[in-house]
Amino acid sequence: MDQVTRAPFSAADFRARVAAQPLAHAADDYGDHRFNPGHPRLKLAKALRDAAVLIPVVDHGGDATVLLTKRAEKLRNHSGQVAFPGGTIDPTDPSPEAAALRETFEEIGLGQDRVEIIGRMPDYASGSGYRIAPVLGIVRPGFSLTLNSEEVDAVFEVPLRFLMDPANHGRDSRMWNDLEWVFYEMPYDGQRIWGVTAGIIRTLYERLYT
């Protein structure tokens, strides 16, 4: 019995699934609009701004985890929300991968020497006006973090097996100008994973685990 069969939620299995995932095509269309087709909010969005996030899968042997952040309550936008480390792609960033690694270091102090980039998901369009490149990485454990208190209040890990279980993918909604806006949510250990972050996780599940 091979490693993938023995440990379906290990970092080794995750790496194999990423290597075998379907090639990304220009026709791939992922984002909040998939859950809210034709919603007026989407028509109000200006040209999407390019951003990148790191999906950091921590190699804990047979049970990998995913590293997530809780955004600082003092932030003007999306304060207190759970997110992947990442942010806007700067003109000086040579690639989305470079932007994701830079932002991760700036936010939580996770060095590039601890992260192995293994691929990327198709871009995810958010209702808040970003085209997000989800960069996939394997993180070597034993790291120490230094949080940027201006951006991040906390960091925590969630088992990959929990996030890739569709039974944990709930649906919720909020009202926007008297219209319903639908999103995924995945509560875990007192943390509410929802919105764009949960949407990207759901997309990861659909591409790699179905």
XYZ file of C-alpha atoms in Angstrom, residues 11-119:
109
model
C 1.635 16.591 2.984
C 2.989 13.871 0.665
C -0.526 13.047 -0.500
C -1.347 16.746 -0.901
C 1.769 17.187 -3.061
C 0.730 14.235 -5.245
C -2.788 15.586 -5.667
C -1.465 19.025 -6.659
C 0.851 17.428 -9.235
C -2.098 15.476 -10.679
C -4.646 18.301 -10.661
C -6.186 19.325 -13.989
C -4.267 21.974 -15.874
C -5.631 25.475 -15.361
C -7.384 26.934 -18.403
C -8.449 30.449 -19.295
C -12.021 29.161 -19.154
C -11.668 28.245 -15.468
C -14.049 30.501 -13.616
C -13.745 30.415 -9.834
C -14.922 32.995 -7.362
C -17.749 34.360 -5.252
C -19.910 34.717 -8.363
C -20.227 30.915 -8.545
C -22.278 31.045 -5.341
C -24.113 34.255 -6.321
C -24.781 34.121 -10.069
C -26.078 37.378 -11.490
C -25.868 39.226 -8.175
C -25.919 43.053 -8.630
C -22.951 43.432 -6.275
C -20.729 41.819 -8.898
C -21.711 44.368 -11.528
C -20.583 47.228 -9.287
C -17.038 45.897 -8.985
C -14.410 47.886 -10.861
C -11.449 46.241 -12.583
C -10.197 43.464 -10.333
C -6.993 44.156 -8.413
C -4.376 41.414 -8.462
C -3.558 39.700 -5.178
C -1.930 36.482 -4.028
C -2.310 34.308 -0.946
C -0.270 31.402 0.336
C -2.087 28.193 1.234
C 0.486 26.892 3.737
C 0.130 23.139 4.336
C 2.257 22.204 7.338
C 3.924 18.797 7.094
C 3.043 16.984 10.317
C 3.510 13.492 8.917
C 0.253 11.617 8.394
C -1.981 14.562 9.329
C -1.067 17.846 7.688
C -2.555 21.138 8.818
C -3.301 24.440 7.098
C -1.958 27.648 8.619
C -4.481 30.496 8.811
C -4.413 34.008 10.235
C -6.962 36.143 12.053
C -6.773 39.650 10.680
C -6.246 42.479 13.152
C -9.381 44.037 14.584
C -7.872 47.488 13.954
C -7.827 47.039 10.170
C -10.250 49.138 8.154
C -11.259 46.315 5.778
C -12.186 42.731 6.711
C -11.103 43.281 10.306
C -11.067 40.197 12.516
C -11.712 37.810 9.651
C -9.873 34.538 9.132
C -7.617 34.634 6.085
C -4.694 33.055 4.321
C -1.491 35.110 4.577
C -1.179 37.289 1.491
C -2.132 40.569 -0.099
C -1.917 42.800 -3.136
C 0.670 41.980 -5.784
C 3.108 44.899 -5.999
C 4.649 46.062 -9.302
C 8.037 44.970 -7.946
C 6.874 41.383 -7.310
C 8.195 39.152 -10.103
C 5.334 36.653 -9.731
C 2.259 35.821 -7.649
C 4.383 33.224 -5.849
C 6.902 35.900 -4.877
C 4.103 38.191 -3.691
C 2.543 35.450 -1.549
C 5.883 34.628 0.078
C 6.697 38.298 0.674
C 3.312 39.040 2.228
C 3.506 35.895 4.380
C 6.855 36.970 5.789
C 5.663 40.537 6.359
C 2.478 39.400 8.135
C 3.624 36.467 10.268
C 7.401 36.167 9.882
C 7.357 32.774 8.153
C 10.574 32.678 6.137
C 10.823 31.507 2.554
C 13.378 28.903 3.611
C 10.538 27.073 5.398
C 8.151 27.029 2.411
C 8.315 24.849 -0.691
C 6.056 26.142 -3.458
C 4.439 23.166 -5.209
C 1.861 24.784 -7.485
